[in-house]
Protein backbone atom coordinates (compact mmCIF):
# COMPACT_ATOMS: atom_id res chain seq x y z
CA UNK A 1 0.00 0.00 0.00
CA UNK A 2 1.30 3.44 -0.87
CA UNK A 3 1.38 6.28 1.62
CA UNK A 4 -1.39 8.04 -0.31
CA UNK A 5 -3.56 4.92 -0.26
CA UNK A 6 -2.96 4.44 3.46
CA UNK A 7 -3.80 8.09 4.12
CA UNK A 8 -6.98 7.83 2.02
CA UNK A 9 -8.03 4.67 3.87
CA UNK A 10 -7.49 6.42 7.22
CA UNK A 11 -9.53 9.39 5.96
CA UNK A 12 -12.35 7.06 4.92
CA UNK A 13 -12.26 5.30 8.28
CA UNK A 14 -12.39 8.65 10.11
CA UNK A 15 -15.37 9.76 8.01
CA UNK A 16 -17.15 6.47 8.69
CA UNK A 17 -16.51 6.87 12.42
CA UNK A 18 -18.00 10.35 12.44
CA UNK A 19 -21.04 9.25 10.43
CA UNK A 20 -21.61 6.09 12.49
CA UNK A 21 -21.49 8.30 15.60
CA UNK A 22 -23.85 10.93 14.25
CA UNK A 23 -26.27 8.86 12.14
CA UNK A 24 -25.76 5.30 13.33
CA UNK A 25 -24.35 2.42 11.34
CA UNK A 26 -27.66 1.34 9.78
CA UNK A 27 -28.52 4.84 8.55
CA UNK A 28 -25.07 5.51 7.06
CA UNK A 29 -24.54 4.53 3.44
CA UNK A 30 -21.35 4.01 1.50
CA UNK A 31 -22.46 7.00 -0.60
CA UNK A 32 -22.55 9.10 2.61
CA UNK A 33 -19.02 8.00 3.47
CA UNK A 34 -17.82 8.68 -0.07
CA UNK A 35 -19.40 12.13 -0.07
CA UNK A 36 -17.69 12.94 3.22
CA UNK A 37 -14.27 12.31 1.69
CA UNK A 38 -15.03 13.50 -1.84
CA UNK A 39 -15.05 10.05 -3.43
CA UNK A 40 -17.90 8.56 -5.46
CA UNK A 41 -19.40 5.46 -3.85
CA UNK A 42 -17.97 2.89 -6.32
CA UNK A 43 -14.44 4.35 -6.03
CA UNK A 44 -14.63 3.79 -2.27
CA UNK A 45 -14.33 0.06 -2.87
CA UNK A 46 -10.74 0.56 -4.03
CA UNK A 47 -9.94 1.41 -0.41
CA UNK A 48 -12.38 -0.60 1.70
CA UNK A 49 -14.25 -3.84 1.16
CA UNK A 50 -17.56 -2.77 2.70
CA UNK A 51 -19.32 -0.69 5.31
CA UNK A 52 -19.15 -3.72 7.61
CA UNK A 53 -15.39 -3.85 7.10
CA UNK A 54 -15.13 -0.23 8.23
CA UNK A 55 -17.13 -1.00 11.38
CA UNK A 56 -14.95 -4.03 12.08
CA UNK A 57 -11.79 -1.94 11.67
CA UNK A 58 -13.11 0.70 14.04
CA UNK A 59 -14.27 -1.73 16.70
CA UNK A 60 -11.30 -4.11 16.62
CA UNK A 61 -8.95 -1.12 16.49
CA UNK A 62 -10.60 0.32 19.57
CA UNK A 63 -10.35 -2.90 21.53
CA UNK A 64 -6.77 -3.57 20.42
CA UNK A 65 -5.77 -0.05 21.50
CA UNK A 66 -7.42 -0.54 24.90
CA UNK A 67 -5.75 -3.93 25.39
CA UNK A 68 -2.34 -2.54 24.39
CA UNK A 69 -2.71 0.45 26.72
CA UNK A 70 -3.73 -1.83 29.59
CA UNK A 71 -0.75 -4.15 29.06
CA UNK A 72 1.66 -1.20 28.87
CA UNK A 73 0.15 0.38 31.99
CA UNK A 74 0.72 -2.66 34.19
CA UNK A 75 3.99 -3.91 32.70
CA UNK A 76 6.44 -1.96 34.83
CA UNK A 77 5.28 -2.63 38.37
CA UNK A 78 4.11 -5.55 40.47
CA UNK A 79 2.40 -3.50 43.18
CA UNK A 80 -1.35 -4.26 42.95
CA UNK A 81 -2.47 -0.74 43.90
CA UNK A 82 -0.09 0.92 41.43
CA UNK A 83 -1.03 -1.52 38.66
CA UNK A 84 -4.72 -0.75 39.19
CA UNK A 85 -4.00 2.98 39.34
CA UNK A 86 -2.13 2.86 36.04
CA UNK A 87 -4.70 0.70 34.28
CA UNK A 88 -7.59 2.94 35.33
CA UNK A 89 -5.61 6.00 34.25
CA UNK A 90 -5.04 4.48 30.79
CA UNK A 91 -8.71 3.44 30.55
CA UNK A 92 -10.02 6.89 31.44
CA UNK A 93 -7.58 8.70 29.17
CA UNK A 94 -8.50 6.51 26.21
CA UNK A 95 -12.18 7.27 26.69
CA UNK A 96 -11.51 10.99 27.10
CA UNK A 97 -9.48 11.08 23.88
CA UNK A 98 -11.54 8.68 21.76
CA UNK A 99 -15.15 9.52 22.52
CA UNK A 100 -16.51 8.61 19.09
CA UNK A 101 -14.78 5.21 19.11
CA UNK A 102 -16.22 4.52 22.55
CA UNK A 103 -19.70 5.57 21.45
CA UNK A 104 -19.64 3.43 18.31
CA UNK A 105 -18.07 0.54 20.22
CA UNK A 106 -20.91 0.54 22.71
CA UNK A 107 -23.83 1.28 20.43
CA UNK A 108 -22.95 -0.67 17.30
CA UNK A 109 -21.94 -4.08 18.67
CA UNK A 110 -25.37 -5.20 17.48
CA UNK A 111 -24.46 -4.18 13.91
CA UNK A 112 -21.46 -6.50 13.66
CA UNK A 113 -22.01 -9.77 11.83
CA UNK A 114 -20.30 -13.02 12.71
CA UNK A 115 -17.51 -13.88 13.06
CA UNK A 116 -16.65 -10.24 13.75
CA UNK A 117 -19.11 -9.82 16.61
CA UNK A 118 -17.64 -12.79 18.44
CA UNK A 119 -14.10 -11.50 17.86
CA UNK A 120 -14.91 -8.09 19.34
CA UNK A 121 -16.77 -9.65 22.26
CA UNK A 122 -13.75 -11.89 22.93
CA UNK A 123 -11.50 -8.82 23.05
CA UNK A 124 -13.93 -7.14 25.45
CA UNK A 125 -13.90 -10.22 27.66
CA UNK A 126 -10.08 -10.22 27.66
CA UNK A 127 -10.04 -6.55 28.61
CA UNK A 128 -12.45 -7.08 31.51
CA UNK A 129 -10.51 -10.16 32.61
CA UNK A 130 -7.35 -8.04 32.81
CA UNK A 131 -9.01 -5.67 35.26
CA UNK A 132 -10.55 -8.54 37.20
CA UNK A 133 -7.14 -10.22 37.51
CA UNK A 134 -5.63 -7.00 38.87
CA UNK A 135 -8.41 -6.74 41.42
CA UNK A 136 -8.13 -10.40 42.39
CA UNK A 137 -4.36 -10.01 42.85
CA UNK A 138 -5.00 -7.01 45.08
CA UNK A 139 -7.57 -8.92 47.14
CA UNK A 140 -5.19 -11.89 47.49
CA UNK A 141 -2.42 -9.54 48.63
CA UNK A 142 -4.72 -7.94 51.22
CA UNK A 143 -4.64 -4.59 49.39
CA UNK A 144 -8.26 -4.52 48.15
CA UNK A 145 -11.43 -5.49 49.99
CA UNK A 146 -14.24 -6.38 47.61
CA UNK A 147 -16.59 -9.34 47.64
CA UNK A 148 -16.73 -9.71 43.86
CA UNK A 149 -13.73 -8.80 41.71
CA UNK A 150 -15.89 -9.33 38.61
CA UNK A 151 -18.54 -6.86 39.75
CA UNK A 152 -15.85 -4.39 40.81
CA UNK A 153 -14.20 -4.66 37.38
CA UNK A 154 -17.52 -3.94 35.67
CA UNK A 155 -18.05 -0.88 37.87
CA UNK A 156 -14.57 0.47 37.16
CA UNK A 157 -14.92 -0.13 33.42
CA UNK A 158 -18.29 1.64 33.42
CA UNK A 159 -16.76 4.61 35.24
CA UNK A 160 -14.18 5.06 32.51
CA UNK A 161 -16.57 4.45 29.62
CA UNK A 162 -18.86 7.14 31.00
CA UNK A 163 -16.12 9.71 30.51
CA UNK A 164 -16.64 9.40 26.75
CA UNK A 165 -20.20 10.67 27.17
CA UNK A 166 -19.56 13.89 29.05
CA UNK A 167 -15.87 14.84 28.82
CA UNK A 168 -14.91 17.86 26.71
CA UNK A 169 -11.40 19.30 26.32
CA UNK A 170 -12.72 22.78 27.08
CA UNK A 171 -14.76 21.63 30.09
CA UNK A 172 -14.38 22.46 33.74
CA UNK A 173 -11.84 19.69 34.37
CA UNK A 174 -8.92 18.78 32.13
CA UNK A 175 -7.96 15.22 31.24
CA UNK A 176 -5.32 14.98 33.97
CA UNK A 177 -7.75 16.03 36.69
CA UNK A 178 -10.40 13.61 35.47
CA UNK A 179 -7.95 10.70 35.20
CA UNK A 180 -6.58 11.36 38.68
CA UNK A 181 -10.03 11.68 40.29
CA UNK A 182 -11.40 8.58 38.55
CA UNK A 183 -8.38 6.61 39.69
CA UNK A 184 -9.12 7.72 43.24
CA UNK A 185 -12.78 6.68 42.80
CA UNK A 186 -11.69 3.24 41.61
CA UNK A 187 -9.29 2.73 44.51
CA UNK A 188 -11.97 3.77 47.01
CA UNK A 189 -14.44 1.41 45.38
CA UNK A 190 -11.92 -1.38 45.98
CA UNK A 191 -11.26 -0.34 49.57
CA UNK A 192 -7.58 0.04 48.69
CA UNK A 193 -5.12 -0.32 51.53
CA UNK A 194 -1.85 1.59 51.15
mmCIF file of C-alpha atoms in Angstrom:
data_model
loop_
_atom_site.group_PDB
_atom_site.id
_atom_site.type_symbol
_atom_site.label_atom_id
_atom_site.label_comp_id
_atom_site.label_asym_id
_atom_site.label_seq_id
_atom_site.Cartn_x
_atom_site.Cartn_y
_atom_site.Cartn_z
ATOM 1 C CA UNK A 1 0.000 0.000 0.000
ATOM 2 C CA UNK A 2 1.296 3.440 -0.869
ATOM 3 C CA UNK A 3 1.384 6.280 1.617
ATOM 4 C CA UNK A 4 -1.386 8.041 -0.314
ATOM 5 C CA UNK A 5 -3.562 4.917 -0.260
ATOM 6 C CA UNK A 6 -2.956 4.440 3.462
ATOM 7 C CA UNK A 7 -3.802 8.089 4.120
ATOM 8 C CA UNK A 8 -6.977 7.829 2.022
ATOM 9 C CA UNK A 9 -8.030 4.668 3.874
ATOM 10 C CA UNK A 10 -7.488 6.425 7.218
ATOM 11 C CA UNK A 11 -9.528 9.394 5.962
ATOM 12 C CA UNK A 12 -12.354 7.064 4.915
ATOM 13 C CA UNK A 13 -12.262 5.300 8.284
ATOM 14 C CA UNK A 14 -12.395 8.647 10.113
ATOM 15 C CA UNK A 15 -15.374 9.760 8.015
ATOM 16 C CA UNK A 16 -17.154 6.472 8.692
ATOM 17 C CA UNK A 17 -16.509 6.865 12.422
ATOM 18 C CA UNK A 18 -17.997 10.350 12.440
ATOM 19 C CA UNK A 19 -21.040 9.245 10.426
ATOM 20 C CA UNK A 20 -21.609 6.094 12.492
ATOM 21 C CA UNK A 21 -21.494 8.300 15.604
ATOM 22 C CA UNK A 22 -23.846 10.927 14.247
ATOM 23 C CA UNK A 23 -26.275 8.858 12.140
ATOM 24 C CA UNK A 24 -25.763 5.303 13.327
ATOM 25 C CA UNK A 25 -24.355 2.416 11.336
ATOM 26 C CA UNK A 26 -27.658 1.337 9.775
ATOM 27 C CA UNK A 27 -28.523 4.835 8.547
ATOM 28 C CA UNK A 28 -25.072 5.506 7.063
ATOM 29 C CA UNK A 29 -24.542 4.526 3.439
ATOM 30 C CA UNK A 30 -21.353 4.015 1.498
ATOM 31 C CA UNK A 31 -22.461 6.996 -0.600
ATOM 32 C CA UNK A 32 -22.547 9.099 2.606
ATOM 33 C CA UNK A 33 -19.018 7.995 3.466
ATOM 34 C CA UNK A 34 -17.817 8.676 -0.074
ATOM 35 C CA UNK A 35 -19.399 12.131 -0.075
ATOM 36 C CA UNK A 36 -17.691 12.942 3.225
ATOM 37 C CA UNK A 37 -14.266 12.314 1.688
ATOM 38 C CA UNK A 38 -15.030 13.501 -1.844
ATOM 39 C CA UNK A 39 -15.051 10.049 -3.427
ATOM 40 C CA UNK A 40 -17.897 8.560 -5.456
ATOM 41 C CA UNK A 41 -19.404 5.456 -3.853
ATOM 42 C CA UNK A 42 -17.969 2.889 -6.316
ATOM 43 C CA UNK A 43 -14.442 4.348 -6.025
ATOM 44 C CA UNK A 44 -14.626 3.790 -2.272
ATOM 45 C CA UNK A 45 -14.326 0.061 -2.865
ATOM 46 C CA UNK A 46 -10.738 0.564 -4.032
ATOM 47 C CA UNK A 47 -9.936 1.409 -0.414
ATOM 48 C CA UNK A 48 -12.381 -0.604 1.701
ATOM 49 C CA UNK A 49 -14.248 -3.845 1.160
ATOM 50 C CA UNK A 50 -17.563 -2.773 2.698
ATOM 51 C CA UNK A 51 -19.318 -0.687 5.312
ATOM 52 C CA UNK A 52 -19.150 -3.722 7.605
ATOM 53 C CA UNK A 53 -15.386 -3.853 7.098
ATOM 54 C CA UNK A 54 -15.132 -0.230 8.234
ATOM 55 C CA UNK A 55 -17.134 -1.003 11.378
ATOM 56 C CA UNK A 56 -14.950 -4.035 12.081
ATOM 57 C CA UNK A 57 -11.787 -1.939 11.669
ATOM 58 C CA UNK A 58 -13.107 0.704 14.042
ATOM 59 C CA UNK A 59 -14.272 -1.725 16.703
ATOM 60 C CA UNK A 60 -11.303 -4.106 16.622
ATOM 61 C CA UNK A 61 -8.947 -1.124 16.488
ATOM 62 C CA UNK A 62 -10.605 0.318 19.572
ATOM 63 C CA UNK A 63 -10.350 -2.904 21.535
ATOM 64 C CA UNK A 64 -6.773 -3.566 20.417
ATOM 65 C CA UNK A 65 -5.769 -0.051 21.503
ATOM 66 C CA UNK A 66 -7.416 -0.542 24.905
ATOM 67 C CA UNK A 67 -5.754 -3.930 25.392
ATOM 68 C CA UNK A 68 -2.344 -2.545 24.394
ATOM 69 C CA UNK A 69 -2.714 0.445 26.715
ATOM 70 C CA UNK A 70 -3.725 -1.830 29.585
ATOM 71 C CA UNK A 71 -0.745 -4.148 29.059
ATOM 72 C CA UNK A 72 1.658 -1.197 28.872
ATOM 73 C CA UNK A 73 0.151 0.381 31.994
ATOM 74 C CA UNK A 74 0.719 -2.659 34.191
ATOM 75 C CA UNK A 75 3.986 -3.906 32.700
ATOM 76 C CA UNK A 76 6.443 -1.960 34.825
ATOM 77 C CA UNK A 77 5.279 -2.629 38.373
ATOM 78 C CA UNK A 78 4.111 -5.550 40.474
ATOM 79 C CA UNK A 79 2.399 -3.501 43.183
ATOM 80 C CA UNK A 80 -1.349 -4.256 42.951
ATOM 81 C CA UNK A 81 -2.466 -0.744 43.897
ATOM 82 C CA UNK A 82 -0.094 0.919 41.430
ATOM 83 C CA UNK A 83 -1.031 -1.519 38.663
ATOM 84 C CA UNK A 84 -4.719 -0.755 39.193
ATOM 85 C CA UNK A 85 -4.004 2.984 39.343
ATOM 86 C CA UNK A 86 -2.126 2.859 36.040
ATOM 87 C CA UNK A 87 -4.700 0.696 34.282
ATOM 88 C CA UNK A 88 -7.588 2.944 35.331
ATOM 89 C CA UNK A 89 -5.609 5.999 34.250
ATOM 90 C CA UNK A 90 -5.044 4.480 30.788
ATOM 91 C CA UNK A 91 -8.712 3.440 30.547
ATOM 92 C CA UNK A 92 -10.018 6.893 31.445
ATOM 93 C CA UNK A 93 -7.578 8.705 29.175
ATOM 94 C CA UNK A 94 -8.499 6.514 26.209
ATOM 95 C CA UNK A 95 -12.181 7.273 26.686
ATOM 96 C CA UNK A 96 -11.513 10.993 27.098
ATOM 97 C CA UNK A 97 -9.480 11.076 23.878
ATOM 98 C CA UNK A 98 -11.538 8.678 21.763
ATOM 99 C CA UNK A 99 -15.148 9.519 22.519
ATOM 100 C CA UNK A 100 -16.505 8.607 19.087
ATOM 101 C CA UNK A 101 -14.783 5.212 19.109
ATOM 102 C CA UNK A 102 -16.223 4.525 22.554
ATOM 103 C CA UNK A 103 -19.697 5.568 21.454
ATOM 104 C CA UNK A 104 -19.640 3.428 18.306
ATOM 105 C CA UNK A 105 -18.067 0.540 20.215
ATOM 106 C CA UNK A 106 -20.908 0.539 22.714
ATOM 107 C CA UNK A 107 -23.832 1.277 20.430
ATOM 108 C CA UNK A 108 -22.952 -0.668 17.304
ATOM 109 C CA UNK A 109 -21.937 -4.079 18.670
ATOM 110 C CA UNK A 110 -25.368 -5.199 17.480
ATOM 111 C CA UNK A 111 -24.457 -4.183 13.912
ATOM 112 C CA UNK A 112 -21.459 -6.495 13.657
ATOM 113 C CA UNK A 113 -22.012 -9.767 11.832
ATOM 114 C CA UNK A 114 -20.303 -13.024 12.707
ATOM 115 C CA UNK A 115 -17.512 -13.881 13.058
ATOM 116 C CA UNK A 116 -16.654 -10.235 13.750
ATOM 117 C CA UNK A 117 -19.107 -9.817 16.606
ATOM 118 C CA UNK A 118 -17.636 -12.794 18.442
ATOM 119 C CA UNK A 119 -14.095 -11.498 17.860
ATOM 120 C CA UNK A 120 -14.913 -8.086 19.340
ATOM 121 C CA UNK A 121 -16.775 -9.649 22.258
ATOM 122 C CA UNK A 122 -13.751 -11.889 22.927
ATOM 123 C CA UNK A 123 -11.501 -8.820 23.051
ATOM 124 C CA UNK A 124 -13.930 -7.139 25.449
ATOM 125 C CA UNK A 125 -13.898 -10.220 27.658
ATOM 126 C CA UNK A 126 -10.078 -10.218 27.659
ATOM 127 C CA UNK A 127 -10.043 -6.553 28.608
ATOM 128 C CA UNK A 128 -12.448 -7.080 31.513
ATOM 129 C CA UNK A 129 -10.506 -10.161 32.612
ATOM 130 C CA UNK A 130 -7.351 -8.039 32.809
ATOM 131 C CA UNK A 131 -9.014 -5.671 35.259
ATOM 132 C CA UNK A 132 -10.545 -8.543 37.196
ATOM 133 C CA UNK A 133 -7.136 -10.222 37.509
ATOM 134 C CA UNK A 134 -5.633 -7.003 38.873
ATOM 135 C CA UNK A 135 -8.414 -6.737 41.421
ATOM 136 C CA UNK A 136 -8.126 -10.402 42.390
ATOM 137 C CA UNK A 137 -4.361 -10.013 42.854
ATOM 138 C CA UNK A 138 -5.000 -7.010 45.084
ATOM 139 C CA UNK A 139 -7.566 -8.916 47.139
ATOM 140 C CA UNK A 140 -5.192 -11.890 47.487
ATOM 141 C CA UNK A 141 -2.418 -9.539 48.628
ATOM 142 C CA UNK A 142 -4.719 -7.943 51.216
ATOM 143 C CA UNK A 143 -4.637 -4.588 49.393
ATOM 144 C CA UNK A 144 -8.260 -4.517 48.153
ATOM 145 C CA UNK A 145 -11.425 -5.486 49.985
ATOM 146 C CA UNK A 146 -14.245 -6.376 47.610
ATOM 147 C CA UNK A 147 -16.587 -9.344 47.641
ATOM 148 C CA UNK A 148 -16.732 -9.708 43.864
ATOM 149 C CA UNK A 149 -13.728 -8.795 41.714
ATOM 150 C CA UNK A 150 -15.886 -9.332 38.610
ATOM 151 C CA UNK A 151 -18.543 -6.860 39.754
ATOM 152 C CA UNK A 152 -15.855 -4.388 40.807
ATOM 153 C CA UNK A 153 -14.195 -4.659 37.378
ATOM 154 C CA UNK A 154 -17.524 -3.939 35.671
ATOM 155 C CA UNK A 155 -18.049 -0.878 37.873
ATOM 156 C CA UNK A 156 -14.567 0.469 37.161
ATOM 157 C CA UNK A 157 -14.915 -0.128 33.420
ATOM 158 C CA UNK A 158 -18.292 1.641 33.418
ATOM 159 C CA UNK A 159 -16.756 4.615 35.237
ATOM 160 C CA UNK A 160 -14.183 5.059 32.506
ATOM 161 C CA UNK A 161 -16.575 4.447 29.621
ATOM 162 C CA UNK A 162 -18.860 7.135 31.000
ATOM 163 C CA UNK A 163 -16.115 9.711 30.507
ATOM 164 C CA UNK A 164 -16.642 9.402 26.746
ATOM 165 C CA UNK A 165 -20.201 10.667 27.175
ATOM 166 C CA UNK A 166 -19.561 13.889 29.052
ATOM 167 C CA UNK A 167 -15.873 14.844 28.819
ATOM 168 C CA UNK A 168 -14.906 17.860 26.714
ATOM 169 C CA UNK A 169 -11.404 19.296 26.318
ATOM 170 C CA UNK A 170 -12.717 22.781 27.082
ATOM 171 C CA UNK A 171 -14.757 21.631 30.085
ATOM 172 C CA UNK A 172 -14.380 22.463 33.744
ATOM 173 C CA UNK A 173 -11.837 19.689 34.367
ATOM 174 C CA UNK A 174 -8.920 18.783 32.134
ATOM 175 C CA UNK A 175 -7.963 15.216 31.245
ATOM 176 C CA UNK A 176 -5.315 14.985 33.971
ATOM 177 C CA UNK A 177 -7.753 16.031 36.685
ATOM 178 C CA UNK A 178 -10.399 13.607 35.468
ATOM 179 C CA UNK A 179 -7.950 10.696 35.197
ATOM 180 C CA UNK A 180 -6.582 11.363 38.684
ATOM 181 C CA UNK A 181 -10.032 11.682 40.288
ATOM 182 C CA UNK A 182 -11.401 8.580 38.551
ATOM 183 C CA UNK A 183 -8.384 6.606 39.686
ATOM 184 C CA UNK A 184 -9.124 7.717 43.237
ATOM 185 C CA UNK A 185 -12.784 6.683 42.801
ATOM 186 C CA UNK A 186 -11.692 3.236 41.613
ATOM 187 C CA UNK A 187 -9.293 2.727 44.512
ATOM 188 C CA UNK A 188 -11.971 3.768 47.008
ATOM 189 C CA UNK A 189 -14.438 1.408 45.378
ATOM 190 C CA UNK A 190 -11.919 -1.381 45.980
ATOM 191 C CA UNK A 191 -11.258 -0.343 49.573
ATOM 192 C CA UNK A 192 -7.585 0.040 48.687
ATOM 193 C CA UNK A 193 -5.120 -0.323 51.532
ATOM 194 C CA UNK A 194 -1.850 1.589 51.147
#
